[in-house]
């Protein structure tokens, strides 16, 4: 019984594949996990912006805006990065306090926001029509009324605190009658 101790190229290839294959499998799994997590983050940012597009002052809307640079890197998502840069520049510009100036600013803000959303939708593979992006957001009038009242209260409070307005206190004519009602 003679053993052939010579090593063939195929034997070395099998040995090398046996050593390297677990490492490659782990690397491939990690690559796929990272890629899936990045795609999930892009979808999360987009979904948050879509679900809050009717109320852009909500904290989670602002947070999602600030995550765009992380979720949509400019190197890979140039259209999204460019649209975000234009929208951000617009958001950071000041405007006159006149109603006409504000309406013009608001209209441009809406346009830039919708352009950005459209690029994001394409980037995540779920394009939407312009009409869906612009008009399919429900925002109850009660929310708008509450926000308006809250803003008016904040402004009035600031005026009193600055000494620009007085807090008017009126005595009740009949305290007993008022407390029974």
GROMACS .gro file of C-alpha atoms in nm:
model
  181
    1UNK     CA    1   0.000   0.000   0.000
    2UNK     CA    2   0.174   0.306  -0.133
    3UNK     CA    3   0.043   0.660  -0.069
    4UNK     CA    4   0.095   0.927  -0.325
    5UNK     CA    5   0.202   1.233  -0.126
    6UNK     CA    6   0.226   1.464  -0.425
    7UNK     CA    7   0.009   1.771  -0.417
    8UNK     CA    8  -0.186   1.868  -0.724
    9UNK     CA    9  -0.309   2.214  -0.819
   10UNK     CA   10  -0.670   2.103  -0.773
   11UNK     CA   11  -0.588   1.989  -0.419
   12UNK     CA   12  -0.444   2.332  -0.338
   13UNK     CA   13  -0.748   2.502  -0.490
   14UNK     CA   14  -0.986   2.292  -0.281
   15UNK     CA   15  -0.780   2.358   0.032
   16UNK     CA   16  -0.771   2.734  -0.040
   17UNK     CA   17  -1.144   2.746  -0.110
   18UNK     CA   18  -1.215   2.563   0.214
   19UNK     CA   19  -1.013   2.818   0.411
   20UNK     CA   20  -1.139   3.129   0.233
   21UNK     CA   21  -1.508   3.048   0.177
   22UNK     CA   22  -1.628   3.119   0.536
   23UNK     CA   23  -1.452   3.455   0.528
   24UNK     CA   24  -1.608   3.543   0.191
   25UNK     CA   25  -1.950   3.430   0.313
   26UNK     CA   26  -1.926   3.658   0.617
   27UNK     CA   27  -1.810   3.949   0.401
   28UNK     CA   28  -2.095   3.896   0.152
   29UNK     CA   29  -2.349   3.874   0.435
   30UNK     CA   30  -2.215   4.193   0.596
   31UNK     CA   31  -2.221   4.374   0.261
   32UNK     CA   32  -2.584   4.274   0.201
   33UNK     CA   33  -2.682   4.368   0.559
   34UNK     CA   34  -2.521   4.711   0.525
   35UNK     CA   35  -2.681   4.769   0.187
   36UNK     CA   36  -3.025   4.671   0.319
   37UNK     CA   37  -2.984   4.897   0.625
   38UNK     CA   38  -2.889   5.191   0.401
   39UNK     CA   39  -3.190   5.130   0.176
   40UNK     CA   40  -3.414   5.106   0.483
   41UNK     CA   41  -3.279   5.438   0.610
   42UNK     CA   42  -3.350   5.605   0.274
   43UNK     CA   43  -3.705   5.469   0.276
   44UNK     CA   44  -3.753   5.583   0.638
   45UNK     CA   45  -3.644   5.940   0.559
   46UNK     CA   46  -3.864   5.950   0.249
   47UNK     CA   47  -4.167   5.804   0.427
   48UNK     CA   48  -4.129   6.050   0.714
   49UNK     CA   49  -4.113   6.344   0.474
   50UNK     CA   50  -4.413   6.214   0.280
   51UNK     CA   51  -4.622   6.153   0.592
   52UNK     CA   52  -4.542   6.496   0.739
   53UNK     CA   53  -4.551   6.701   0.419
   54UNK     CA   54  -4.874   6.865   0.534
   55UNK     CA   55  -4.708   6.995   0.851
   56UNK     CA   56  -4.347   7.079   0.788
   57UNK     CA   57  -4.283   7.230   1.130
   58UNK     CA   58  -4.317   6.897   1.310
   59UNK     CA   59  -3.995   6.787   1.482
   60UNK     CA   60  -3.984   6.451   1.301
   61UNK     CA   61  -4.015   6.631   0.964
   62UNK     CA   62  -3.721   6.857   1.050
   63UNK     CA   63  -3.522   6.557   1.175
   64UNK     CA   64  -3.586   6.372   0.849
   65UNK     CA   65  -3.470   6.676   0.651
   66UNK     CA   66  -3.148   6.682   0.851
   67UNK     CA   67  -3.091   6.312   0.778
   68UNK     CA   68  -3.102   6.354   0.400
   69UNK     CA   69  -2.725   6.405   0.373
   70UNK     CA   70  -2.668   6.077   0.558
   71UNK     CA   71  -2.933   5.870   0.382
   72UNK     CA   72  -2.873   6.006   0.032
   73UNK     CA   73  -2.498   6.074  -0.006
   74UNK     CA   74  -2.421   6.323  -0.283
   75UNK     CA   75  -2.169   6.091  -0.448
   76UNK     CA   76  -2.436   5.831  -0.522
   77UNK     CA   77  -2.755   6.040  -0.518
   78UNK     CA   78  -2.651   6.365  -0.683
   79UNK     CA   79  -3.001   6.465  -0.793
   80UNK     CA   80  -3.136   6.430  -0.439
   81UNK     CA   81  -2.838   6.614  -0.291
   82UNK     CA   82  -2.874   6.901  -0.540
   83UNK     CA   83  -3.249   6.930  -0.480
   84UNK     CA   84  -3.195   6.922  -0.102
   85UNK     CA   85  -2.923   7.190  -0.126
   86UNK     CA   86  -3.156   7.422  -0.321
   87UNK     CA   87  -3.445   7.360  -0.081
   88UNK     CA   88  -3.222   7.412   0.225
   89UNK     CA   89  -3.082   7.736   0.084
   90UNK     CA   90  -3.438   7.856   0.024
   91UNK     CA   91  -3.549   7.758   0.377
   92UNK     CA   92  -3.260   7.957   0.523
   93UNK     CA   93  -3.340   8.274   0.329
   94UNK     CA   94  -3.532   8.553   0.494
   95UNK     CA   95  -3.830   8.720   0.337
   96UNK     CA   96  -4.030   9.033   0.398
   97UNK     CA   97  -4.309   9.005   0.649
   98UNK     CA   98  -4.565   9.124   0.395
   99UNK     CA   99  -4.830   8.865   0.309
  100UNK     CA  100  -4.744   8.888  -0.063
  101UNK     CA  101  -4.375   8.822   0.001
  102UNK     CA  102  -4.454   8.533   0.233
  103UNK     CA  103  -4.691   8.374  -0.019
  104UNK     CA  104  -4.423   8.398  -0.290
  105UNK     CA  105  -4.168   8.242  -0.055
  106UNK     CA  106  -4.414   7.969   0.045
  107UNK     CA  107  -4.495   7.884  -0.317
  108UNK     CA  108  -4.126   7.848  -0.403
  109UNK     CA  109  -4.074   7.643  -0.088
  110UNK     CA  110  -4.349   7.404  -0.195
  111UNK     CA  111  -4.205   7.373  -0.546
  112UNK     CA  112  -3.853   7.297  -0.423
  113UNK     CA  113  -3.982   7.051  -0.163
  114UNK     CA  114  -4.182   6.859  -0.424
  115UNK     CA  115  -3.888   6.848  -0.664
  116UNK     CA  116  -3.674   6.703  -0.383
  117UNK     CA  117  -3.941   6.445  -0.295
  118UNK     CA  118  -3.967   6.340  -0.658
  119UNK     CA  119  -3.590   6.279  -0.681
  120UNK     CA  120  -3.599   6.085  -0.355
  121UNK     CA  121  -3.889   5.869  -0.477
  122UNK     CA  122  -3.698   5.784  -0.794
  123UNK     CA  123  -3.384   5.706  -0.590
  124UNK     CA  124  -3.567   5.455  -0.370
  125UNK     CA  125  -3.744   5.300  -0.667
  126UNK     CA  126  -4.098   5.416  -0.592
  127UNK     CA  127  -4.168   5.713  -0.820
  128UNK     CA  128  -4.483   5.915  -0.755
  129UNK     CA  129  -4.668   6.147  -0.988
  130UNK     CA  130  -4.642   6.521  -0.933
  131UNK     CA  131  -5.009   6.540  -0.836
  132UNK     CA  132  -4.965   6.282  -0.557
  133UNK     CA  133  -4.661   6.461  -0.420
  134UNK     CA  134  -4.830   6.800  -0.427
  135UNK     CA  135  -5.193   6.738  -0.343
  136UNK     CA  136  -5.238   6.404  -0.166
  137UNK     CA  137  -5.165   6.519   0.186
  138UNK     CA  138  -5.441   6.550   0.443
  139UNK     CA  139  -5.406   6.824   0.700
  140UNK     CA  140  -5.719   6.885   0.906
  141UNK     CA  141  -5.829   7.247   0.938
  142UNK     CA  142  -5.841   7.195   1.317
  143UNK     CA  143  -5.464   7.144   1.314
  144UNK     CA  144  -5.416   7.464   1.118
  145UNK     CA  145  -5.648   7.653   1.355
  146UNK     CA  146  -5.464   7.520   1.661
  147UNK     CA  147  -5.125   7.612   1.512
  148UNK     CA  148  -5.250   7.961   1.429
  149UNK     CA  149  -5.389   8.012   1.782
  150UNK     CA  150  -5.067   7.881   1.935
  151UNK     CA  151  -4.857   8.114   1.720
  152UNK     CA  152  -5.080   8.412   1.807
  153UNK     CA  153  -5.050   8.327   2.176
  154UNK     CA  154  -4.672   8.305   2.149
  155UNK     CA  155  -4.652   8.641   1.974
  156UNK     CA  156  -4.884   8.807   2.229
  157UNK     CA  157  -4.688   8.658   2.519
  158UNK     CA  158  -4.360   8.784   2.375
  159UNK     CA  159  -4.504   9.132   2.327
  160UNK     CA  160  -4.612   9.140   2.694
  161UNK     CA  161  -4.276   9.005   2.811
  162UNK     CA  162  -4.086   9.264   2.605
  163UNK     CA  163  -4.300   9.543   2.749
  164UNK     CA  164  -4.449   9.632   2.411
  165UNK     CA  165  -4.802   9.536   2.520
  166UNK     CA  166  -4.994   9.537   2.844
  167UNK     CA  167  -5.174   9.246   3.002
  168UNK     CA  168  -5.529   9.363   3.053
  169UNK     CA  169  -5.699   9.232   3.367
  170UNK     CA  170  -6.071   9.297   3.412
  171UNK     CA  171  -6.255   9.234   3.738
  172UNK     CA  172  -6.549   9.000   3.721
  173UNK     CA  173  -6.882   9.175   3.789
  174UNK     CA  174  -7.030   8.892   3.989
  175UNK     CA  175  -6.788   8.620   4.101
  176UNK     CA  176  -7.059   8.406   4.265
  177UNK     CA  177  -7.271   8.395   3.948
  178UNK     CA  178  -6.969   8.320   3.733
  179UNK     CA  179  -6.854   8.029   3.952
  180UNK     CA  180  -7.199   7.862   3.948
  181UNK     CA  181  -7.205   7.846   3.569
   0.00000   0.00000   0.00000
